[in-house]
mmCIF file of C-alpha atoms in Angstrom:
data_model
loop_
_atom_site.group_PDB
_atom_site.id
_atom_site.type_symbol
_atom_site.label_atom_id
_atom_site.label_comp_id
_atom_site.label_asym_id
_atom_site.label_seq_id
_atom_site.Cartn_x
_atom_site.Cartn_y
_atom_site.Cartn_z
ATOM 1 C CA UNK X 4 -25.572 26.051 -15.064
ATOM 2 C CA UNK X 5 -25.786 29.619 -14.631
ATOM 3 C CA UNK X 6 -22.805 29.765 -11.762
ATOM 4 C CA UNK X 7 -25.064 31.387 -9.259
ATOM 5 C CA UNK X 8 -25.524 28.179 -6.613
ATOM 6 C CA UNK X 9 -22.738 25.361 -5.633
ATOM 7 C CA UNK X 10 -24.193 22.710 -4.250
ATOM 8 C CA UNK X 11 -22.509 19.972 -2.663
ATOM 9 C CA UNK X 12 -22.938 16.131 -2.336
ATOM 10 C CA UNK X 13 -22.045 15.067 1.760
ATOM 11 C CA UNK X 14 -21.674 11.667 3.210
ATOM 12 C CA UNK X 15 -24.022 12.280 5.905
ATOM 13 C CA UNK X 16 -27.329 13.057 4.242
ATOM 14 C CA UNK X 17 -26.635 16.443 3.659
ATOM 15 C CA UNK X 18 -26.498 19.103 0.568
ATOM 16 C CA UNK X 19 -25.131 21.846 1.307
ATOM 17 C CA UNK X 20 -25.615 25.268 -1.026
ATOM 18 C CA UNK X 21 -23.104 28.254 -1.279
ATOM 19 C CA UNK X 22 -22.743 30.980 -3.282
ATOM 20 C CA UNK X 23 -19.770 30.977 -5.388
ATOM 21 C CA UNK X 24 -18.794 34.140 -5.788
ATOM 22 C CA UNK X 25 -19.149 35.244 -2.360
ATOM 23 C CA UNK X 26 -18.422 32.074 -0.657
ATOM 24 C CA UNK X 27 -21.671 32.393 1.556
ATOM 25 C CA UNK X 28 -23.324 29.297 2.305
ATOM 26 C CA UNK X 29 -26.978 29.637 1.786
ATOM 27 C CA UNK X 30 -28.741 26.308 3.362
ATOM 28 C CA UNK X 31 -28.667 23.308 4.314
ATOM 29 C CA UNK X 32 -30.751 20.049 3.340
ATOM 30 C CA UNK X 33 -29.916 18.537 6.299
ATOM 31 C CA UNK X 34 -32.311 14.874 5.463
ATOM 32 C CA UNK X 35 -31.909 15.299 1.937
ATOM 33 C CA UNK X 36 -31.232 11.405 2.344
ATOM 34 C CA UNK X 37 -31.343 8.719 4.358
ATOM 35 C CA UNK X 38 -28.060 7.604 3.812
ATOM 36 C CA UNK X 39 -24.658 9.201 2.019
ATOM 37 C CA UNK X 40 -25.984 11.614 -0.866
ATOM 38 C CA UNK X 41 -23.491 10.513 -3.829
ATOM 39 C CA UNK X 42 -23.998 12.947 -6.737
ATOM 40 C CA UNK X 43 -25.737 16.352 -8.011
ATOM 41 C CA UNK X 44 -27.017 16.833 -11.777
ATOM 42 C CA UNK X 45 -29.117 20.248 -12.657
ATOM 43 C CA UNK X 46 -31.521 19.668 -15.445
ATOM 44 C CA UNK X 47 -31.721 23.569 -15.482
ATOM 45 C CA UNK X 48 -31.233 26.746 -13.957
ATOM 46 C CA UNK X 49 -33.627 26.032 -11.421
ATOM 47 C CA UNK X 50 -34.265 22.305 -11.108
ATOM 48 C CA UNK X 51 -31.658 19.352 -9.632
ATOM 49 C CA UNK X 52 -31.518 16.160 -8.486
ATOM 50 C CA UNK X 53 -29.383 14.187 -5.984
ATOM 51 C CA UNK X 54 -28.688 10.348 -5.643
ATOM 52 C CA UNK X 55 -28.021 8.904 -2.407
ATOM 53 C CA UNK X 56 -26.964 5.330 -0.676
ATOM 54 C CA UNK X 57 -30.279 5.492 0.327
ATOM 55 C CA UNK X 58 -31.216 3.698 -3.286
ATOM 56 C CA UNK X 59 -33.237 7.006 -4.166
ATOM 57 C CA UNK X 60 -33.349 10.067 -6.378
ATOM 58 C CA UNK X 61 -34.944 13.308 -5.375
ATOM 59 C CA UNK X 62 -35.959 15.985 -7.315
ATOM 60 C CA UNK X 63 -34.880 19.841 -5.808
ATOM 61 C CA UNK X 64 -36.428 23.375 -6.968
ATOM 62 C CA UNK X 65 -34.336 26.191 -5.681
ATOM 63 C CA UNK X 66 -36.929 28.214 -5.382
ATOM 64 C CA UNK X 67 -38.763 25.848 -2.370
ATOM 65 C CA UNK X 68 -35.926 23.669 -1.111
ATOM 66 C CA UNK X 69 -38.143 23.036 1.915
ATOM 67 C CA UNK X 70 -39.427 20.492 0.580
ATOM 68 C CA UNK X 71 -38.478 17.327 -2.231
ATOM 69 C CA UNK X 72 -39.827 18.002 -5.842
ATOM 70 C CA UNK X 73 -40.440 14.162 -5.458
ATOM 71 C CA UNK X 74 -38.572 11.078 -5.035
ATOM 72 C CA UNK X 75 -38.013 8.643 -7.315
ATOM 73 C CA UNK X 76 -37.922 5.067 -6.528
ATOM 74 C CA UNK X 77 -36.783 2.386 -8.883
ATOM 75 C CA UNK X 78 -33.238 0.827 -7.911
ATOM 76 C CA UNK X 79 -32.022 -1.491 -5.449
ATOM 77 C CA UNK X 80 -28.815 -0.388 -4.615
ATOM 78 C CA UNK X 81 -26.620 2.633 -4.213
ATOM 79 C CA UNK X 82 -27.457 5.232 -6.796
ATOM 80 C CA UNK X 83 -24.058 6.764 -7.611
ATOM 81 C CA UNK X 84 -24.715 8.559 -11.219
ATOM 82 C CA UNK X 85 -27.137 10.958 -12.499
ATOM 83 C CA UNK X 86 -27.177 11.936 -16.298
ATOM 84 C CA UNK X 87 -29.905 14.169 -18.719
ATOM 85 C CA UNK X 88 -30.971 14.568 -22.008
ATOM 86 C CA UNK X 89 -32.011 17.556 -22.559
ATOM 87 C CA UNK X 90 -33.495 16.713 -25.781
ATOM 88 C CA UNK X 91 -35.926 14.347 -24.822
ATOM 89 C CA UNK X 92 -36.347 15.446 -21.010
ATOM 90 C CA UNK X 93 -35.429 11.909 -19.891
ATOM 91 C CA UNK X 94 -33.334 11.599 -16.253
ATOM 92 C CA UNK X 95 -30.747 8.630 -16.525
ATOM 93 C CA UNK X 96 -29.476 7.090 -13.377
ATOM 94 C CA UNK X 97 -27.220 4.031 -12.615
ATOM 95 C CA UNK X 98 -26.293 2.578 -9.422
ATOM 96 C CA UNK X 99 -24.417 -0.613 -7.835
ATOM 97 C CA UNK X 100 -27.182 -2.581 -8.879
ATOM 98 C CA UNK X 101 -25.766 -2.678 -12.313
ATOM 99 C CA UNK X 102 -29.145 -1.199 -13.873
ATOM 100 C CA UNK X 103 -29.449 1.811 -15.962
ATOM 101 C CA UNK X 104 -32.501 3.249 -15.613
ATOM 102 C CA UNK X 105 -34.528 6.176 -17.896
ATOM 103 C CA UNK X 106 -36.939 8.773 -15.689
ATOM 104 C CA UNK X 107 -39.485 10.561 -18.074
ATOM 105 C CA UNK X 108 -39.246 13.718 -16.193
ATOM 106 C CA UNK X 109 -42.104 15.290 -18.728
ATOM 107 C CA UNK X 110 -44.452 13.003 -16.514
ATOM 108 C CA UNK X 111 -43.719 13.968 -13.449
ATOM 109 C CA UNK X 112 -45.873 13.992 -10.277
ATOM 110 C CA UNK X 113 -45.326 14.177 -6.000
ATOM 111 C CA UNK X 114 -45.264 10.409 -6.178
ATOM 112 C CA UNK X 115 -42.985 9.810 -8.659
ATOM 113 C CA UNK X 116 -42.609 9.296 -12.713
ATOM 114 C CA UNK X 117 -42.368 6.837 -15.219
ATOM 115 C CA UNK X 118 -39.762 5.135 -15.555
ATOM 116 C CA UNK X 119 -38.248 1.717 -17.177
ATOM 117 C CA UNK X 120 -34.647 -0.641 -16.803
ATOM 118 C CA UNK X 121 -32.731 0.704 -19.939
ATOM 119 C CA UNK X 122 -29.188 -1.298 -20.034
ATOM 120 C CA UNK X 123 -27.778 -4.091 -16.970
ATOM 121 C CA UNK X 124 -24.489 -4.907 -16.247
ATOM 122 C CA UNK X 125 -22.361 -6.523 -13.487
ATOM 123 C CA UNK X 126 -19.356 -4.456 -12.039
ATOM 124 C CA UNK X 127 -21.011 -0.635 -12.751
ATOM 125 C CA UNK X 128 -19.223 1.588 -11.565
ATOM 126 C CA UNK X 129 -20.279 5.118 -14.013
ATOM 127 C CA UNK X 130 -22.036 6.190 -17.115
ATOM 128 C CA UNK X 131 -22.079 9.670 -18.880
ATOM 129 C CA UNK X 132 -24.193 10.632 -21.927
ATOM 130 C CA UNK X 133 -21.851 12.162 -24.745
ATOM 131 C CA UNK X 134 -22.644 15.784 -25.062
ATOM 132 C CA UNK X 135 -25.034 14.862 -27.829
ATOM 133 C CA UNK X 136 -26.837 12.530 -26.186
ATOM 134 C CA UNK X 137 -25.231 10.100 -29.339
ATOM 135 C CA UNK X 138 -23.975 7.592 -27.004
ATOM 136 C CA UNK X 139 -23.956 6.017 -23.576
ATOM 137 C CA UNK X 140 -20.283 5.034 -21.949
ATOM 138 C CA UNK X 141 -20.231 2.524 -18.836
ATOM 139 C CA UNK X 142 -16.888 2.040 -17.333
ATOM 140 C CA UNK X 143 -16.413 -0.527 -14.603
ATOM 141 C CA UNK X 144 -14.630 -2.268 -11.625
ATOM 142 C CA UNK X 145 -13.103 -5.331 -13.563
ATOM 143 C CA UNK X 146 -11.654 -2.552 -16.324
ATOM 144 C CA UNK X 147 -14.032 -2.775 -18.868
ATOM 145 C CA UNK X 148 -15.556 0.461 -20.777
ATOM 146 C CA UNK X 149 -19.031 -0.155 -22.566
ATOM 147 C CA UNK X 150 -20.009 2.043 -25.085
ATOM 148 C CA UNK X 151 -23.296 1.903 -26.749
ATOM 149 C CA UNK X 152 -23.205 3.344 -30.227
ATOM 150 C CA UNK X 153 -26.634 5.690 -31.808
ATOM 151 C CA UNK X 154 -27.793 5.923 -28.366
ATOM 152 C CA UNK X 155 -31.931 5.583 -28.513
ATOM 153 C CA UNK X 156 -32.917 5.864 -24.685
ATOM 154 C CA UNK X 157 -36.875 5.433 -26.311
ATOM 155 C CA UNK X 158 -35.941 1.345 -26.698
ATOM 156 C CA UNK X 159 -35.320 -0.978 -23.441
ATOM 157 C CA UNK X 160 -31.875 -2.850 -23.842
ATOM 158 C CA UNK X 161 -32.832 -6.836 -22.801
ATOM 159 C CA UNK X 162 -29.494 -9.388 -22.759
ATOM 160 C CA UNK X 163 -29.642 -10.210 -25.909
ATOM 161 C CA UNK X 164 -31.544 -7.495 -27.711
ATOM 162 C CA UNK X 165 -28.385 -5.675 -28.849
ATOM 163 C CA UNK X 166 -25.800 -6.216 -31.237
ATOM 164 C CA UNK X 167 -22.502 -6.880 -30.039
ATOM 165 C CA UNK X 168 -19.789 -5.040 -31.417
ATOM 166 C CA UNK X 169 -16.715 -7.168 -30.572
ATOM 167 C CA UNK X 170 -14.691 -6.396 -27.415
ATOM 168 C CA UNK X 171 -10.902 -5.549 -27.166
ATOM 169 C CA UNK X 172 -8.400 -3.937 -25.676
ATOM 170 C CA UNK X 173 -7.657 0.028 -26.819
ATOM 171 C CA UNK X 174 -3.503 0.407 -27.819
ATOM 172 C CA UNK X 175 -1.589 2.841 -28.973
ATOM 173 C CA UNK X 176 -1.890 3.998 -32.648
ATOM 174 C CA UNK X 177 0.960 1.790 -33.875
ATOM 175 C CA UNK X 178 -1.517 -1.495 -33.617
ATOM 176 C CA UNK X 179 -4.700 0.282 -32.715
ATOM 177 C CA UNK X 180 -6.055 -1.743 -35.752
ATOM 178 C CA UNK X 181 -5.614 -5.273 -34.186
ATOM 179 C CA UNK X 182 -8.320 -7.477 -33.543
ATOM 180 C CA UNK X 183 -9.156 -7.597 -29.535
ATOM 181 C CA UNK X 184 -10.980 -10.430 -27.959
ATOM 182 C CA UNK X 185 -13.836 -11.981 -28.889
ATOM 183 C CA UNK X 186 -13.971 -14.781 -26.536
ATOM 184 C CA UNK X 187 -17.301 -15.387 -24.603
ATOM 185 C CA UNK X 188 -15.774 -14.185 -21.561
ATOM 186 C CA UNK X 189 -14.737 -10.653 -22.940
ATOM 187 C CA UNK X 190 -18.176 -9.989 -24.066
ATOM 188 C CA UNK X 191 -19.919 -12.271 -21.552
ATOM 189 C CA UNK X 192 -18.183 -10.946 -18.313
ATOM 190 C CA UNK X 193 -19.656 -6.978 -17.997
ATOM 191 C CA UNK X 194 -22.807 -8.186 -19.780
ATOM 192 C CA UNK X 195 -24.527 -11.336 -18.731
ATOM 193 C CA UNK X 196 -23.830 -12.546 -22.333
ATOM 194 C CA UNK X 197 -22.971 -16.306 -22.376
ATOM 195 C CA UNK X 198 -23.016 -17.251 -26.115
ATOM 196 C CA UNK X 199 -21.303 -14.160 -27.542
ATOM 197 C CA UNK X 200 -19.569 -15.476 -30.520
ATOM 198 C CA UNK X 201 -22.457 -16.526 -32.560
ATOM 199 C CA UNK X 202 -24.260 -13.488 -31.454
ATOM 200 C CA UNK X 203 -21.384 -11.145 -32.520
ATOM 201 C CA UNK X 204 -21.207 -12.701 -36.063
ATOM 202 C CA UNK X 205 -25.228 -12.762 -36.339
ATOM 203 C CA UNK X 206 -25.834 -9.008 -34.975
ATOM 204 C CA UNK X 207 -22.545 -7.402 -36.901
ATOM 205 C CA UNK X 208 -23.562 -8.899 -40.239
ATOM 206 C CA UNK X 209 -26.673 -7.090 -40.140
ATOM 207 C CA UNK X 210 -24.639 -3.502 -39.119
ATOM 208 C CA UNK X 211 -22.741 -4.211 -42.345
ATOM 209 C CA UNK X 212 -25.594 -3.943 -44.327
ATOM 210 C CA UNK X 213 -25.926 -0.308 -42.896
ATOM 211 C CA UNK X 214 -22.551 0.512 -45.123
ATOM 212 C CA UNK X 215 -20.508 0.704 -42.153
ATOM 213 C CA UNK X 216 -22.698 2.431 -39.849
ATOM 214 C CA UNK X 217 -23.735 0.458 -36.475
ATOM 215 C CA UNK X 218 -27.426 -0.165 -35.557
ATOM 216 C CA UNK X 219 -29.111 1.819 -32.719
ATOM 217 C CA UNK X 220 -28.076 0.625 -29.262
ATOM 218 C CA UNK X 221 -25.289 -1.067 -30.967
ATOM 219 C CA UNK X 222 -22.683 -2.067 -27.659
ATOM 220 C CA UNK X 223 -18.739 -2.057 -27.925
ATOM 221 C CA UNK X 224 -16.650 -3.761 -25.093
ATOM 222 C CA UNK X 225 -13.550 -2.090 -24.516
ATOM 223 C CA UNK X 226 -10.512 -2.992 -22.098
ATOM 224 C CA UNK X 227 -8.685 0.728 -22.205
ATOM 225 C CA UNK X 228 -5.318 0.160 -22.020
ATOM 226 C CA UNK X 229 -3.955 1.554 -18.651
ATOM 227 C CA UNK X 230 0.348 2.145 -18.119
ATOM 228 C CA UNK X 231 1.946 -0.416 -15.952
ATOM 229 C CA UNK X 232 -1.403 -2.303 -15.581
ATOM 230 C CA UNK X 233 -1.098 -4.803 -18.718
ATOM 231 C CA UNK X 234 -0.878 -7.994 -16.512
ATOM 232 C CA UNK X 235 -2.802 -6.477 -13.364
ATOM 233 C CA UNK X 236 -5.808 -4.702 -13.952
ATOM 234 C CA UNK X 237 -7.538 -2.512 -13.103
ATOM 235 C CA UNK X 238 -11.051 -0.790 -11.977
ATOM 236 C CA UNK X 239 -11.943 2.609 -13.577
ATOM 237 C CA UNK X 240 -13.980 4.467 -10.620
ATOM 238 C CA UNK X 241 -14.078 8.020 -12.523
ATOM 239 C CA UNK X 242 -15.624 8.584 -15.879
ATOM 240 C CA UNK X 243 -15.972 11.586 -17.299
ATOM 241 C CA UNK X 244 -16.531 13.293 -21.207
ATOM 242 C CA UNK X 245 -14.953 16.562 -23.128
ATOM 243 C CA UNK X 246 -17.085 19.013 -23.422
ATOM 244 C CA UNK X 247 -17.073 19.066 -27.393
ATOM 245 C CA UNK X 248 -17.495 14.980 -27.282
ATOM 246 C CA UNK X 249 -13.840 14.477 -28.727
ATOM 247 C CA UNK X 250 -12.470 12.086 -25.873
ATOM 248 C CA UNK X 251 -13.208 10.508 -22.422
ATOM 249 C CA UNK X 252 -11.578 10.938 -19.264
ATOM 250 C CA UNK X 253 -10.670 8.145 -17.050
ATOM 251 C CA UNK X 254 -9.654 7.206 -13.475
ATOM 252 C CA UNK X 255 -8.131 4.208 -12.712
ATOM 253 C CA UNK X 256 -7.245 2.336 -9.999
ATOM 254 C CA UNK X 257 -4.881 -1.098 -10.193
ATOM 255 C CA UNK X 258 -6.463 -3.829 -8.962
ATOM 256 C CA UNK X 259 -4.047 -4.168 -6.004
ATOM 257 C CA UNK X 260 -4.319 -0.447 -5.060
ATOM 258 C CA UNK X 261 -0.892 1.035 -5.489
ATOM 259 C CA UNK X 262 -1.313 3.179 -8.335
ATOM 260 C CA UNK X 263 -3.693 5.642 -9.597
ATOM 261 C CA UNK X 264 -3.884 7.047 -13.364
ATOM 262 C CA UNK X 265 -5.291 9.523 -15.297
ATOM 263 C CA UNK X 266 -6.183 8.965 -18.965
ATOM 264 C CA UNK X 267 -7.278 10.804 -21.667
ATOM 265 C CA UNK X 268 -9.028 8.429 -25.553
ATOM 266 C CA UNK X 269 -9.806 9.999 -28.135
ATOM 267 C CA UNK X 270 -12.851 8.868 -30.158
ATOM 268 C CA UNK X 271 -12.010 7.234 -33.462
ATOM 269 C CA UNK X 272 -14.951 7.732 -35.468
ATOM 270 C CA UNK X 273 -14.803 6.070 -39.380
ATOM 271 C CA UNK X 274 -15.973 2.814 -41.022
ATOM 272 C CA UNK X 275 -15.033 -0.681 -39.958
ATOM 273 C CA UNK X 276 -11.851 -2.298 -40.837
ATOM 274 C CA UNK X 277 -13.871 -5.716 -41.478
ATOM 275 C CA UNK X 278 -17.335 -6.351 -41.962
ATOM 276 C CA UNK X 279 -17.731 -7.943 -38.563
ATOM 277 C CA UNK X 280 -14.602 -6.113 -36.659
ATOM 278 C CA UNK X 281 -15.197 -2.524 -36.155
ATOM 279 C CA UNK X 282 -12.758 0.588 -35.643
ATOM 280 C CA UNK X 283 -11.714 0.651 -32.092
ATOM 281 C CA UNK X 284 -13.718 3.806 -30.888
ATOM 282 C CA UNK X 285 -11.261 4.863 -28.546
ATOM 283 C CA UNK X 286 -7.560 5.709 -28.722
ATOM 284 C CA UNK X 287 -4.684 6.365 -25.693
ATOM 285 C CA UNK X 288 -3.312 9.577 -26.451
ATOM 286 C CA UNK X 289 -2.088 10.779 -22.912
ATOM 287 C CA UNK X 290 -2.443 9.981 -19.603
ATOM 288 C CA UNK X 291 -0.213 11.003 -16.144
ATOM 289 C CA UNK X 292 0.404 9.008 -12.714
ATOM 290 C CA UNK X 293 -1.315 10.169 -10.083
ATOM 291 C CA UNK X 294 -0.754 10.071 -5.846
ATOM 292 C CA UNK X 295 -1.812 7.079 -4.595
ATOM 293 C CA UNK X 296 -3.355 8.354 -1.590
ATOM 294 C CA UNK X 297 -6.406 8.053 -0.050
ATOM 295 C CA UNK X 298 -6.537 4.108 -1.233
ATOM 296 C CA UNK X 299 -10.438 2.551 -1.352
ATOM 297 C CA UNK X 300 -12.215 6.237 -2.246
ATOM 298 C CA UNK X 301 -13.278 7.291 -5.176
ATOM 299 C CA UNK X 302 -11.690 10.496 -7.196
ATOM 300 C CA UNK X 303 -13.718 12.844 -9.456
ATOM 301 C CA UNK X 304 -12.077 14.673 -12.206
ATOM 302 C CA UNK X 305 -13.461 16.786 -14.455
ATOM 303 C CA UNK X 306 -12.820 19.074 -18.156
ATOM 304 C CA UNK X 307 -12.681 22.266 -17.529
ATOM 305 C CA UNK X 308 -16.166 24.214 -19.973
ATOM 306 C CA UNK X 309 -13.453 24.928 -23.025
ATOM 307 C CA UNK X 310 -12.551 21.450 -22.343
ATOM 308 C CA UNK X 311 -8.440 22.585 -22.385
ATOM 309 C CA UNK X 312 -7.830 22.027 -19.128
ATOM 310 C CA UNK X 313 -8.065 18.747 -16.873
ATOM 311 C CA UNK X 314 -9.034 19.212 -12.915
ATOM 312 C CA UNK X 315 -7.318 15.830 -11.058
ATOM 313 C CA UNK X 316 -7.625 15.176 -7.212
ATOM 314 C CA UNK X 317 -4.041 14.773 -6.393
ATOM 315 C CA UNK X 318 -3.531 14.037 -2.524
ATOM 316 C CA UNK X 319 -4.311 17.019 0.174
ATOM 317 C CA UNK X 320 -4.824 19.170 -3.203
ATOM 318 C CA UNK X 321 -5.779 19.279 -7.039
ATOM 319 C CA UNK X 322 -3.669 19.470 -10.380
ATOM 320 C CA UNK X 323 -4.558 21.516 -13.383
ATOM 321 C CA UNK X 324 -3.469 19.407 -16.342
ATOM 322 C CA UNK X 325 -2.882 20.555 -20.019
ATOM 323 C CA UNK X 326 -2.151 18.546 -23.381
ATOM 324 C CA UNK X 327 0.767 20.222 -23.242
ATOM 325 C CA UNK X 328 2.488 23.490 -21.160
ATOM 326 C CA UNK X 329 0.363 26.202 -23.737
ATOM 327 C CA UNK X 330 -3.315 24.668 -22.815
ATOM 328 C CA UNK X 331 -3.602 23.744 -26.867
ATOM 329 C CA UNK X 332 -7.250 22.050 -27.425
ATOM 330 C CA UNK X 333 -6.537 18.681 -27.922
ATOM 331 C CA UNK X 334 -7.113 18.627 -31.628
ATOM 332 C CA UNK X 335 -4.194 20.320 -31.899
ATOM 333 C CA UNK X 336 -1.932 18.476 -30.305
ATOM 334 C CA UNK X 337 -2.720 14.883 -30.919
ATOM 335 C CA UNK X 338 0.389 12.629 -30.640
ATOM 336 C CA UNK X 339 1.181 9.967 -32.536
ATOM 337 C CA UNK X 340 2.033 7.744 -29.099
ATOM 338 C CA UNK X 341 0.396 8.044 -26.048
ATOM 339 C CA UNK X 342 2.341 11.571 -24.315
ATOM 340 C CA UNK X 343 2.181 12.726 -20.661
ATOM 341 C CA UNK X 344 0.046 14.728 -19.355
ATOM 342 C CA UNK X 345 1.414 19.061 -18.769
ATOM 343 C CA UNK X 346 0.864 19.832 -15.309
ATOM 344 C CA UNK X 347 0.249 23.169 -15.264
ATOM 345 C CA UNK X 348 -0.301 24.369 -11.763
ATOM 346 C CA UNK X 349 -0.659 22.163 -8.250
ATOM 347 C CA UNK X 350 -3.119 24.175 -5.479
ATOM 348 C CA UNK X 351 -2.675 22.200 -1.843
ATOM 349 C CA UNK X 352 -5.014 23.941 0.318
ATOM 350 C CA UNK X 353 -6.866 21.106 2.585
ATOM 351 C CA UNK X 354 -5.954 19.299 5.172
ATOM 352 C CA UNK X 355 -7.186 15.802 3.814
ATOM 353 C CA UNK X 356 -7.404 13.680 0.716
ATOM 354 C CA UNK X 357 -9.760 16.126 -1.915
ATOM 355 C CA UNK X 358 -11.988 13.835 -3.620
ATOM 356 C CA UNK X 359 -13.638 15.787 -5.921
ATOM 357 C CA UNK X 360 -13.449 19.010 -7.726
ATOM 358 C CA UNK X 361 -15.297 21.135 -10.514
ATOM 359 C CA UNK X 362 -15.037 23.930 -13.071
ATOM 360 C CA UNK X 363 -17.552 26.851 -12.828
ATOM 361 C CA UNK X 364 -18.993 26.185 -16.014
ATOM 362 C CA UNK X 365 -19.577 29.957 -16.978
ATOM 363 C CA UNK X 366 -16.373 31.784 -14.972
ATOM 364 C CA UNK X 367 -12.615 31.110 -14.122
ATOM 365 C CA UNK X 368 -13.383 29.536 -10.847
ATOM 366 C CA UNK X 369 -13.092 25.682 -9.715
ATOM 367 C CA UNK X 370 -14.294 24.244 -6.540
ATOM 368 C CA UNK X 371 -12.673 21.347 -4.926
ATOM 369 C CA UNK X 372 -13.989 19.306 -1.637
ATOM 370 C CA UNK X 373 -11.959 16.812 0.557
ATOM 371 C CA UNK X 374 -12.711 13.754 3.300
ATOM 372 C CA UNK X 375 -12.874 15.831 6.146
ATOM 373 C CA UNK X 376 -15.999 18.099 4.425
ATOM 374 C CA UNK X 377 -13.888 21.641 3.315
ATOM 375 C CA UNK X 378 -15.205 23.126 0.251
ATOM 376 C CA UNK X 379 -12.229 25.066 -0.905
ATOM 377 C CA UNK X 380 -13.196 27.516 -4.098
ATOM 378 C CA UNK X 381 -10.469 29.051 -6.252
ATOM 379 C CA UNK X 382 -9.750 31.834 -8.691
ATOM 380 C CA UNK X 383 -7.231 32.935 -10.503
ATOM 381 C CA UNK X 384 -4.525 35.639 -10.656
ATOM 382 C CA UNK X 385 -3.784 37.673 -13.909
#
């Protein structure tokens, strides 16, 4: 958080650590993992934590990287997502195992800490905590975004145990209003959920005695609509949130592999429309093609700190992307129908397909890192 370490994810067990400003590297956890290490979250300026393959999480000090923090055992499958709440302390982690599961960090020990199965659903491919901590987004590989609504990460999340807030498909704000899907296989597909209608009606009554509001843990199915993949589909394999909490930022994939696209929804925050059918959360308001290269891996994006700026994989390179050509904040320049993406500059430097890159989040620097393993880091001119 404070810009002074890089650290870097590698498909062979390693992190490696650099020194952004100089480009030094500084070491190497060379058995970090067993198996591919898949993502990096600091809880501070001093503490991290990596996921790996290897179905583990391992806690990092930076001040004795010699040796693991601890390691945290608890899923089955490939741990791909690392989240933190730095209100309550808690470490949230989801994997290919389709569980969600809560860390208390405040509990910690060289063996381990508590921790508990929050939230379970087939297909998981991310989740991110809202700046806030308010809610909890889950995007998928059969095209489905969950959201849970008044996010309480205290209360375990049983099929079942939550009310249902119906699912549908996002459009554009000309019918954004239209009732979605409510059939038991829109609700019952990403959530184990086999007798959703009843349960919909049941749970949403009891939100609209709440004068609008939704009940804690409350869960919205979405289908975000995607360009050109209406009769396709799609899988979302990046996921990502603006820094102020005003929209998310997705990836997606078609379904047969032969396009890519990156989207920007707004949140739609306000009362229901009907008692049991609430606002769409979510709203399409741009979105750009992007190189279909590199088919089968996954592509990170990522807001830039002032959240103005988009930073998109884009072939042998990255693309900085604007709401429009002046770098407005998006507030300002909210259109009516879903609008292109500005691309704003294209850097090629690599020499293979760059799967993920990163703002500094305290300087005018981004980092970007391709198949082959080059970390390239730039800055810009003025």
């Amino acid at each position: 958080p404070c810009r002074s370490v890089l650290t870097v994810a590698c498909e062979q067990t390693e992190v490696l650590l650099f020194d952004p400003i100089s480009s030094k590297h500084i070491k190497t956890l060379s058995e970090a993992h067993e198996d591919c290490v898949n993502n990096i979250r600091f809880l501070d300026n001093r503490l991290f934590a990596t996921c790996s393959d290897d179905t583990t999480i391992a806690l990092w000090d930076l001040r004795k990287l010699n040796t693991k923090v601890c390691t945290l055992h608890g899923h089955t499958s490939w741990v791909k997502n690392i989240e933190y709440d730095t209100n309550t302390r808690l470490l949230v982690t989801s994997g290919f195992d389709g569980n969600v599961i809560i860390w208390d960090t405040n509990r910690c020990t060289e063996d381990g800490c508590p921790h508990k199965k929050f939230f379970h659903t087939r297909f998981l491919m991310r989740m991110r905590l809202t700046p806030d901590c308010s809610k909890m987004l889950i995007s998928t590989s059969s095209g489905y975004l969950l959201i849970l609504h008044d996010l309480d990460l205290n209360k375990s999340l049983e099929v079942g145990s939550y009310p249902i807030l119906r699912a549908r498909r996002t459009t554009s704000s000309s019918d954004i209003m239209s009732s979605g899907s409510s059939g038991p296989r829109a609700v019952g597909s990403p959530c184990h959920q086999n007798d959703s209608g009843p349960l919909s009606e049941k749970h949403m009554s009891r939100s609209s005695q709440r004068e609008g509001g939704s009940p804690r843990n409350s869960l919205e199915v979405l289908t975000p609509e995607v360009p050109g993949e209406r009769d396709r589909g799609n899988c979302i394999t990046s996921l990502q949130l603006h820094p102020k909490g005003w929209a998310t930022l997705l990836r997606c994939s078609s379904n047969t592999d032969d396009q890519e696209w990156t989207c920007v929804y707004e949140f739609q925050e306000g009362a229901p429309v009907r008692p049991v059918s609430p606002r769409c959360s979510l709203r399409l308001t741009h979105c750009i093609e992007e190189a279909n290269v590199g088919r089968g891996y996954i592509k990170e994006l990522c807001f830039s700190p002032d959240g103005r700026m988009i930073s998109s994989p884009h072939g042998f390179g990255i693309r900085l992307l604007g709401f429009d050509a002046h770098c407005s904040e998006l507030v300002d320049c909210l259109p009516k129908e879903a609008s292109p993406l500005k691309e704003i500059r294209s850097l090629y430097s690599h020499n293979d397909v760059v799967l993920t890159t990163k703002f500094s989040p305290t300087h005018c620097q981004i980092a970007s890192g391709c198949l082959s393993g080059r970390v390239s880091l730039y800055q810009p001119k003025f």
